[in-house]
Tab-separated table of C-alpha atoms and ligand atoms in Angstrom:
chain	number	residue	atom	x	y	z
A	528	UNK	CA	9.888	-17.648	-28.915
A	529	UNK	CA	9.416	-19.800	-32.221
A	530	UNK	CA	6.193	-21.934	-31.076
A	531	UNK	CA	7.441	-24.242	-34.153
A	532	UNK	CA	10.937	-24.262	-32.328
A	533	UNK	CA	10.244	-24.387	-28.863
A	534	UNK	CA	10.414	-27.800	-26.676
A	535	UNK	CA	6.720	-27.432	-24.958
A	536	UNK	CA	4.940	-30.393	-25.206
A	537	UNK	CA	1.546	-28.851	-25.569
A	538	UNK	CA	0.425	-30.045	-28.929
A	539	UNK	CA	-3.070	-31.116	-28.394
A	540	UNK	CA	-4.540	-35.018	-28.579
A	541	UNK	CA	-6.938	-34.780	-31.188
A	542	UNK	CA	-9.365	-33.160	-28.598
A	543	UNK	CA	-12.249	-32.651	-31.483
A	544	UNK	CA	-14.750	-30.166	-29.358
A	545	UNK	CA	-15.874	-26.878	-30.417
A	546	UNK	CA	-17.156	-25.319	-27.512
A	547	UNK	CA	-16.653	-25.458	-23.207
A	548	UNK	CA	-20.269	-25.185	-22.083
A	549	UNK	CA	-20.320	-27.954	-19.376
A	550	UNK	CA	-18.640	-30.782	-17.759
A	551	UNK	CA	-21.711	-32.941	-17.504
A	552	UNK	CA	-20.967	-33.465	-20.663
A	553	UNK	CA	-17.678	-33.923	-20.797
A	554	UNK	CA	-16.035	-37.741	-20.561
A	555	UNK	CA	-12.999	-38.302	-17.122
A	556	UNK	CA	-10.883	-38.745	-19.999
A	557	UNK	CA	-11.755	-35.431	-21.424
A	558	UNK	CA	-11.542	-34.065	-18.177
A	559	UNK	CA	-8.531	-35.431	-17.435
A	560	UNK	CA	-7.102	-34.216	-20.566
A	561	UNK	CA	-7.714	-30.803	-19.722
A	562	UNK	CA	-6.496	-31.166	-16.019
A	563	UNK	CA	-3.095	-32.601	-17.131
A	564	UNK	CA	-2.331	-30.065	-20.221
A	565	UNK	CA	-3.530	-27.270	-17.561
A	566	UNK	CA	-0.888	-29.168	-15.425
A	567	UNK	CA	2.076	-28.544	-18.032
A	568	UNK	CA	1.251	-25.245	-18.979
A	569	UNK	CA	1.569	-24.262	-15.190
A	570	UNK	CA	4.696	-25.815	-14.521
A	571	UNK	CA	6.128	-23.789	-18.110
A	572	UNK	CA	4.754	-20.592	-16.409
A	573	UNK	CA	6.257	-20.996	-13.214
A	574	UNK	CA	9.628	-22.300	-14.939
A	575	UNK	CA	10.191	-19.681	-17.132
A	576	UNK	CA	8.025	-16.977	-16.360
A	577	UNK	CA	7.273	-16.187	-19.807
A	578	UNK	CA	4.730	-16.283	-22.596
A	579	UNK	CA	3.841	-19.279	-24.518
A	580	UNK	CA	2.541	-17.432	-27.817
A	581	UNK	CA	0.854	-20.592	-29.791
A	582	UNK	CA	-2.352	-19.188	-30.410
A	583	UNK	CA	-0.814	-15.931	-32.501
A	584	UNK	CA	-3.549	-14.592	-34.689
A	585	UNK	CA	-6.483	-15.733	-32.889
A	586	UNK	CA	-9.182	-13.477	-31.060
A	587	UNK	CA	-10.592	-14.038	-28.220
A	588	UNK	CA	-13.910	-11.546	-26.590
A	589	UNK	CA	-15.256	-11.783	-22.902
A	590	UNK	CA	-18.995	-11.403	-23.279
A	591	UNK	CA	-20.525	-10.712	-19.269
A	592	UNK	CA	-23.999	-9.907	-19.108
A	593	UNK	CA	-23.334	-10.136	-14.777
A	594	UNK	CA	-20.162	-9.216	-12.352
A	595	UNK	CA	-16.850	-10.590	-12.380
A	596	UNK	CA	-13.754	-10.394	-10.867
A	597	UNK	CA	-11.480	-13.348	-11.191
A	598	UNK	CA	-13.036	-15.564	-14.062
A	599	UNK	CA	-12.985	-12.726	-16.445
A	600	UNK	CA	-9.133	-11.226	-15.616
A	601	UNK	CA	-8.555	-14.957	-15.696
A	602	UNK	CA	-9.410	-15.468	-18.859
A	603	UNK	CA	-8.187	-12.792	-20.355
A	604	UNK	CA	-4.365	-13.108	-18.908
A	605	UNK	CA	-4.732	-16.801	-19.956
A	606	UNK	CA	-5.351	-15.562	-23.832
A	607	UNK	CA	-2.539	-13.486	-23.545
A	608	UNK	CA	-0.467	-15.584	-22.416
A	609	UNK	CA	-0.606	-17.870	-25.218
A	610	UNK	CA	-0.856	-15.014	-27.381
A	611	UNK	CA	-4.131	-14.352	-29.040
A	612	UNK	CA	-5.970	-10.994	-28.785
A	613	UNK	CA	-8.693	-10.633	-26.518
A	614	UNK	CA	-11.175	-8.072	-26.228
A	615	UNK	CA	-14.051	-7.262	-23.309
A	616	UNK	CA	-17.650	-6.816	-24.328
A	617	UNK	CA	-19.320	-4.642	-21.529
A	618	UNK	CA	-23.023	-5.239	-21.535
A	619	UNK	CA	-23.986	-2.368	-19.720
A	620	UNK	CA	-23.051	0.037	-22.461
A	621	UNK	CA	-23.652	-1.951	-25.824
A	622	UNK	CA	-26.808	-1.888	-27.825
A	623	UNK	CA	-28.342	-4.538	-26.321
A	624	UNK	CA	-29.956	-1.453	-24.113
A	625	UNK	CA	-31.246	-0.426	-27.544
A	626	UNK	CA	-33.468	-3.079	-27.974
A	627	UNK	CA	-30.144	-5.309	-29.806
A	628	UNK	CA	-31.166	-9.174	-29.401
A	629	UNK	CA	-28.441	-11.183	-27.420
A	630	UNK	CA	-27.968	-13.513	-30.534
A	631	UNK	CA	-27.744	-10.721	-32.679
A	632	UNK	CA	-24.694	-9.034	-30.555
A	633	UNK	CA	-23.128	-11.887	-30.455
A	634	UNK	CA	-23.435	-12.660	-34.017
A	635	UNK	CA	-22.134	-8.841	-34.667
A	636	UNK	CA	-19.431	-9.248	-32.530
A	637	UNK	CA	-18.520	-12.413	-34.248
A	638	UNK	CA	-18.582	-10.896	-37.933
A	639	UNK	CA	-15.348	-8.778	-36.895
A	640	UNK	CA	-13.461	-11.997	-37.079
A	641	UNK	CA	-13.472	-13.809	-33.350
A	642	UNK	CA	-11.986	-17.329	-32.606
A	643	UNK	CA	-14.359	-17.484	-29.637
A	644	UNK	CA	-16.762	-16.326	-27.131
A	645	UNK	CA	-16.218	-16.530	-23.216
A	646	UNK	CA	-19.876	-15.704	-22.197
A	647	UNK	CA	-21.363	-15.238	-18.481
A	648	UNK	CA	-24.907	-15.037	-18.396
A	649	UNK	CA	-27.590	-14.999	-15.641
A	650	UNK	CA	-29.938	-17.144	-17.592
A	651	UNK	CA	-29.012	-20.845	-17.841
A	652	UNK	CA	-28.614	-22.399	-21.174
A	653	UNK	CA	-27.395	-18.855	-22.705
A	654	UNK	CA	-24.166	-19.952	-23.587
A	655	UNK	CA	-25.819	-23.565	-25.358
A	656	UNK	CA	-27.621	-20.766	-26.955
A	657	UNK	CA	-24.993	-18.932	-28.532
A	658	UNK	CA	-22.785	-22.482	-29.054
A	659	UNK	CA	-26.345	-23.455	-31.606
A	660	UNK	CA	-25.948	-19.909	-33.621
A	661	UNK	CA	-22.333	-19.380	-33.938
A	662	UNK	CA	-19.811	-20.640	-35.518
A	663	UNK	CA	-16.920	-19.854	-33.500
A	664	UNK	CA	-16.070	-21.705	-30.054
A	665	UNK	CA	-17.777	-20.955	-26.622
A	666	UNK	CA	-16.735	-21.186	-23.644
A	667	UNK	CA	-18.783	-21.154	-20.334
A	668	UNK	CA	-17.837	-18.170	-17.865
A	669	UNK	CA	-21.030	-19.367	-15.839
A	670	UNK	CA	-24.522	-19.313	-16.458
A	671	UNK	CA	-27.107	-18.505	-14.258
A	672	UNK	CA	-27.218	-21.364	-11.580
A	673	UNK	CA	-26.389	-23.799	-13.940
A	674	UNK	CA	-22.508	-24.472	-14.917
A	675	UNK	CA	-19.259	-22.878	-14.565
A	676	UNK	CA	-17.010	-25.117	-16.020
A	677	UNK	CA	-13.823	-23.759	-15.475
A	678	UNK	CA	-14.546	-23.359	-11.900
A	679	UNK	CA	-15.064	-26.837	-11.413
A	680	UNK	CA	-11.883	-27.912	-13.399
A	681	UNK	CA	-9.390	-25.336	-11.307
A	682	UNK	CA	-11.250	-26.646	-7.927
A	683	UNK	CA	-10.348	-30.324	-8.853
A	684	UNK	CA	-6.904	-28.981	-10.640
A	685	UNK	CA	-5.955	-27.583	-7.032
A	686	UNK	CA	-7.340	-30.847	-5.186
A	687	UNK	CA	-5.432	-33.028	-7.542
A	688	UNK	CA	-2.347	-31.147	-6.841
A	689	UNK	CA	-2.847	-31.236	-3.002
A	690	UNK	CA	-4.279	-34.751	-2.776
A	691	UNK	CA	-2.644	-36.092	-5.169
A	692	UNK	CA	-5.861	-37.950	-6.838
A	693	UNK	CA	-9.152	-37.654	-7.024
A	694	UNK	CA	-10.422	-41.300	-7.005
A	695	UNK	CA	-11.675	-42.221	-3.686
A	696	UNK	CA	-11.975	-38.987	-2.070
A	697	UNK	CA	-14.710	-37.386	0.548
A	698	UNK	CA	-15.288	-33.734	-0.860
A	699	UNK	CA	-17.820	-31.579	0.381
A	700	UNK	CA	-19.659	-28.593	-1.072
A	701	UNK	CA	-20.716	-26.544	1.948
A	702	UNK	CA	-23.111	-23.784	1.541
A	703	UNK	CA	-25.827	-22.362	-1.458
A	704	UNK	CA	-25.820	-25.684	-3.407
A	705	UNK	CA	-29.737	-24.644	-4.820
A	706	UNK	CA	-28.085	-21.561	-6.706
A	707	UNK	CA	-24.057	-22.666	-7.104
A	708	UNK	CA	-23.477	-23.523	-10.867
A	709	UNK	CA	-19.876	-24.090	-8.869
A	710	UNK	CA	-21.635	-27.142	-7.320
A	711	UNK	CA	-23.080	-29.013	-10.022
A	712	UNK	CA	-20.286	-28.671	-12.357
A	713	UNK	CA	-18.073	-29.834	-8.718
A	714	UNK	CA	-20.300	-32.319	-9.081
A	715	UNK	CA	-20.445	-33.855	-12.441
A	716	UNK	CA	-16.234	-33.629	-12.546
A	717	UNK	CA	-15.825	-35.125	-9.051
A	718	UNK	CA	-18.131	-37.874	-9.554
A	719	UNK	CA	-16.635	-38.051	-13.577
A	720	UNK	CA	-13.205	-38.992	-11.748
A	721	UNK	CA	-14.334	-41.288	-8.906
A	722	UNK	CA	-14.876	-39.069	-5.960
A	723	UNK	CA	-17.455	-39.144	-2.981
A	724	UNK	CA	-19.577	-35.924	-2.735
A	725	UNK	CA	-21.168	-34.882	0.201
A	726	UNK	CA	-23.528	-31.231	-0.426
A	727	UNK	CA	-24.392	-29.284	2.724
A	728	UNK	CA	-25.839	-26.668	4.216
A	729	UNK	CA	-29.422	-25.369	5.447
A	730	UNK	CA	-32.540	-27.510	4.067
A	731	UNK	CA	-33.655	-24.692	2.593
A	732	UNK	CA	-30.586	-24.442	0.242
A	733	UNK	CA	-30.065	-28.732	0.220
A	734	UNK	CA	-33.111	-31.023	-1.422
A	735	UNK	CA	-32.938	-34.590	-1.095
A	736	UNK	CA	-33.159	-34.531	-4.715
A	737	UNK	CA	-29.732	-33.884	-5.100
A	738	UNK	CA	-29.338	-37.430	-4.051
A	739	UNK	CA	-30.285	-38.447	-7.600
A	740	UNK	CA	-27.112	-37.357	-8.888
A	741	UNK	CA	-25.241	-39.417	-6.458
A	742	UNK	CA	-24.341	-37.147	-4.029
A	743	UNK	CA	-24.781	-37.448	-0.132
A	744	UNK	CA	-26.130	-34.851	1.270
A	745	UNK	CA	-26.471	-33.508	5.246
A	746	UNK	CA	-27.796	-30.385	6.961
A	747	UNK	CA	-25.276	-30.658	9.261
A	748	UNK	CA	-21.730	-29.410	8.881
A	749	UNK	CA	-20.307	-30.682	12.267
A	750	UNK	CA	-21.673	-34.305	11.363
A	751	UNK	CA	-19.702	-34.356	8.379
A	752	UNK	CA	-16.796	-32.967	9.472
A	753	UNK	CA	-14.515	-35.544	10.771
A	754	UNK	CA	-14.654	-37.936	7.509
A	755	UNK	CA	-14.162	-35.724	4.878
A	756	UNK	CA	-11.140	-34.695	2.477
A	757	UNK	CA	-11.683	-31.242	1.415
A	758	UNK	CA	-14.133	-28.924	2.048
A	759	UNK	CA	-15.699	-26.307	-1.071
A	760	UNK	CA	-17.116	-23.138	0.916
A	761	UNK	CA	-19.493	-21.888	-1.792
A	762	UNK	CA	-21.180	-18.312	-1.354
A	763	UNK	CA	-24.469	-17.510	-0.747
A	764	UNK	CA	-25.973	-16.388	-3.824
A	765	UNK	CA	-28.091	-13.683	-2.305
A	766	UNK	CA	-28.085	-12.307	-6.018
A	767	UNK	CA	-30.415	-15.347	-7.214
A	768	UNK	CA	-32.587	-15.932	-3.960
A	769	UNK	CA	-36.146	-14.613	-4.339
A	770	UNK	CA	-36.679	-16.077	-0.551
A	771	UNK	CA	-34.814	-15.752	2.428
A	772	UNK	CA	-33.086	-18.877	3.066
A	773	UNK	CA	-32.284	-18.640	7.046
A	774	UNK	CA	-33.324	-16.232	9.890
A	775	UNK	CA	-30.011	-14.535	9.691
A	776	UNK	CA	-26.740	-14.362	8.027
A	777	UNK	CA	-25.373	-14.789	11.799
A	778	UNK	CA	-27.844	-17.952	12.438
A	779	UNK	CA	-25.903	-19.241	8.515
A	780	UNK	CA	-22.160	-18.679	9.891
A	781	UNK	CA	-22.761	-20.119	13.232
A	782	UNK	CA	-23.869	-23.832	11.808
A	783	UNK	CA	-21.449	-23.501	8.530
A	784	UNK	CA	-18.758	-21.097	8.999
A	785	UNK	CA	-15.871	-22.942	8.596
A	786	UNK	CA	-13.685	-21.667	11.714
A	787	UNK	CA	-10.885	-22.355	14.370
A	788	UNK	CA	-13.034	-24.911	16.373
A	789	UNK	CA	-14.550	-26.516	13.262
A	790	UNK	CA	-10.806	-27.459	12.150
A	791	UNK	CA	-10.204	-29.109	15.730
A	792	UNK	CA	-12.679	-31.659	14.317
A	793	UNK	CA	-11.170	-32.310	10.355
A	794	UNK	CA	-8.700	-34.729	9.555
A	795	UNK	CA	-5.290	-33.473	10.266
A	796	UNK	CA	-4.914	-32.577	6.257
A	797	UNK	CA	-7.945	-31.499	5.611
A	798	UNK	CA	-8.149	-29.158	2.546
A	799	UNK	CA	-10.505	-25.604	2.328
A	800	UNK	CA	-11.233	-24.477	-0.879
A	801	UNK	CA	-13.478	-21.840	-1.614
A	802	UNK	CA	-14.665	-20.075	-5.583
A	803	UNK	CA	-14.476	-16.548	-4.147
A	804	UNK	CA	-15.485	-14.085	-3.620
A	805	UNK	CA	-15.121	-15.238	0.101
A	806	UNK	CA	-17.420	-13.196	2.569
A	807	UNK	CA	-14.866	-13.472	5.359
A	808	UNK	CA	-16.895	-14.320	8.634
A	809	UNK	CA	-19.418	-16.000	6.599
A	810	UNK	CA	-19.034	-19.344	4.611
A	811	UNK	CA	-15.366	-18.818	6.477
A	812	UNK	CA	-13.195	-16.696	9.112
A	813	UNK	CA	-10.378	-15.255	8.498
A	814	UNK	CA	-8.028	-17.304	10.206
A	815	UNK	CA	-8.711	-20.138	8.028
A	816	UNK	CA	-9.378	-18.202	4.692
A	817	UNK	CA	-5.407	-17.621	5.210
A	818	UNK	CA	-4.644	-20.530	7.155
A	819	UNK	CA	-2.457	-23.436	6.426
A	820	UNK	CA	-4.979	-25.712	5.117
A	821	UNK	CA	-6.284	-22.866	2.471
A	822	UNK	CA	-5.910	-23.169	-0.994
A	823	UNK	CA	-8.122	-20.458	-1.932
A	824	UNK	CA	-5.031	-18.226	-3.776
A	825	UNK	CA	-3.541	-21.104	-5.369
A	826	UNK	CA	-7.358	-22.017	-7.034
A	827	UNK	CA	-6.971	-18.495	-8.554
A	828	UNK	CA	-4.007	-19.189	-10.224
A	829	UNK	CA	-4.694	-22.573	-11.057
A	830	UNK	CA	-7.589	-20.866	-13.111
A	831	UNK	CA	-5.045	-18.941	-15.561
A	832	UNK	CA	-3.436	-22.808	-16.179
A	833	UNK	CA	-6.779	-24.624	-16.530
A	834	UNK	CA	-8.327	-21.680	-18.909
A	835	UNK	CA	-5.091	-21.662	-20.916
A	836	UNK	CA	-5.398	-25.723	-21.786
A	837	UNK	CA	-8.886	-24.964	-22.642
A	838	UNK	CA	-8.478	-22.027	-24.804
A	839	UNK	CA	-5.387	-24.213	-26.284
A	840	UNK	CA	-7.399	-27.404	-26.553
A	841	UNK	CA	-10.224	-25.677	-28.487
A	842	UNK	CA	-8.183	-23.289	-30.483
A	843	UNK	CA	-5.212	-25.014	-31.488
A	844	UNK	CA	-4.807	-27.402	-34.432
A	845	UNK	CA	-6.415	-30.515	-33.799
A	846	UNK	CA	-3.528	-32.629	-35.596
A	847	UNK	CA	-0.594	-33.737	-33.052
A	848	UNK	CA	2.794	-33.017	-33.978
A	849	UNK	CA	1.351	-30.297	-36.632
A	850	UNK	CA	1.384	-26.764	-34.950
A	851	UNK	CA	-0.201	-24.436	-37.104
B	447	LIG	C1	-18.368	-17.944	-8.726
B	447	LIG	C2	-19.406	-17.515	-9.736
B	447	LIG	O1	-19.422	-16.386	-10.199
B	447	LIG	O2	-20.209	-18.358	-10.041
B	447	LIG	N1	-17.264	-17.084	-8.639
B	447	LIG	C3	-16.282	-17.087	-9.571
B	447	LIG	O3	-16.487	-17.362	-10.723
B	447	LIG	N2	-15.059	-16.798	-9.130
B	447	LIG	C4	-18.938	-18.206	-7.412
B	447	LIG	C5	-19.599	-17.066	-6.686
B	447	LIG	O4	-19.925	-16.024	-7.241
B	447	LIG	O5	-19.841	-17.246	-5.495
């Protein structure tokens, strides 16, 4: 296919960022950029089941310093499929384990000639870090407990499909909110586009303080239940706790587990996302992981679309009309 030729309307608006690294600072119109040219370049994959090769040329290499399944696959296919290179960093073998400073990796790994970075880091801020000392894009595959912004745009990509809108909306975030970098960037989209946001879940994983970024937030999961839109199961992040949160992982599922009996008590079209990985029988039971009201498969590939408009709307020429 002749990207000069073809008839996809994916020419970006002028979008003049470099790099991905959050959506708190990203404007709803920004946001809503991304959401609607993820939107198109969903509906051109599912119509013609092909490749969309407008980013020929460019390079694209996964940098994850902690474990991944879906966001780095994700990204990868999404480079592919609009036809720039991509290549995976693994951190556990490089030099870094000789004493190799993360800066200067990335800044060797840049010299070969990259377009951009997708970085996942355990320390928040690393990928504002590498976004100050390089000179190609980066993108935010999640750091720390900070942000994951492309987990925050598929999540509201899939709600906006199912719903409809955003605007007006009662979305909860049910589980580790302390350590979710899910949640907050949830929360600064939602709120960005006009939604209500309840967080929830034990007191030891929910401050009041959350409350200053103009969320709700409750302890309990039952009370909530009945007025809501669309529930978020997040995970618990044992990997970042340094305390035990509850008594039990069996005390945890019994007051948030979303199950059979909690549904009885939702609004007929109520909506269950969850990031994944799901621990089935924990944040959620089975039955309703693949229940009707699940999205949970159609958030994964919602994240190929969403990371393809990104890649395309920080990669591509920045002139409408004007390809390459
Ligand atoms: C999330 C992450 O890594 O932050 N998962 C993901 O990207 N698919 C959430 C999680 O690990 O629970």
């Amino acid at each position: 296919m002749n990207p000069e030729k073809h008839d996809f309307e994916a020419v970006p608006l002028g979008w003049n960022r470099r790099h991905l690294l959050s959506l708190e600072e990203l404007s709803a119109e920004e946001i809503t950029l991304i959401l609607d040219q993820a939107a198109l370049f969903k509906q051109a994959l599912v119509q013609r089941r092909t490749r969309l090769p407008l980013l020929p040329g460019k390079t694209c290499v996964t940098l994850f310093f902690e474990n991944s399944t879906r966001t780095r696959t994700s990204f990868s296919l999404a480079a592919r499929r609009l036809g720039a290179d991509t290549v995976d960093f693994s951190a556990a073998t490089s030099s870094l384990s000789k004493g190799e400073t993360f800066i200067d990796t990335a800044k060797n790994i840049e010299a070969m000639g990259i377009d951009a970075v997708i970085v996942r880091h355990r320390t928040p801020g690393a990928p504002q870090l590498l976004a100050a000392n390089l000179r190609c894009s980066v993108l935010n595959a999640g750091d720390g407990a900070h942000e994951h912004p492309t987990q925050g745009l598929l999540d509201i990509m899939t709600i906006r499909e199912r719903k409809g809108k955003i605007e007006g909306l009662t979305i909860a975030l049910v589980g580790d909110i302390a350590h979710s970098r899910t949640a907050r960037s949830n929360i600064w989209g939602l709120k960005k586009l006009g939604a209500q946001v309840i967080v929830c879940g034990p007191s030891t994983l929910v401050s009041p303080r959350w409350a200053e970024l103009g969320v709700e937030y409750s302890y309990s999961l039952d009370a909530i239940l009945p007025r809501v839109d669309v529930l978020n199961l997040l995970r618990i992040q044992f990997e970042r706790q340094y305390t035990r949160p509850f008594p039990s992982v069996r005390e945890y599922a019994h007051l948030y587990a979303m199950d059979r009996k909690r549904l009885e008590k939702t609004k007929p079209d109520i909506l269950i996302l969850a990031p994944g990985p799901i621990n089935r029988g924990v944040e959620v039971t089975p039955d309703v992981a693949d229940g009707p009201h699940s999205a949970i498969l159609e958030q994964v590939t919602n994240g190929v679309a969403v990371r393809m408009a990104a890649l395309w709307l920080l990669l591509g020429p920045k002139e409408k009309g004007k390809l390459f």
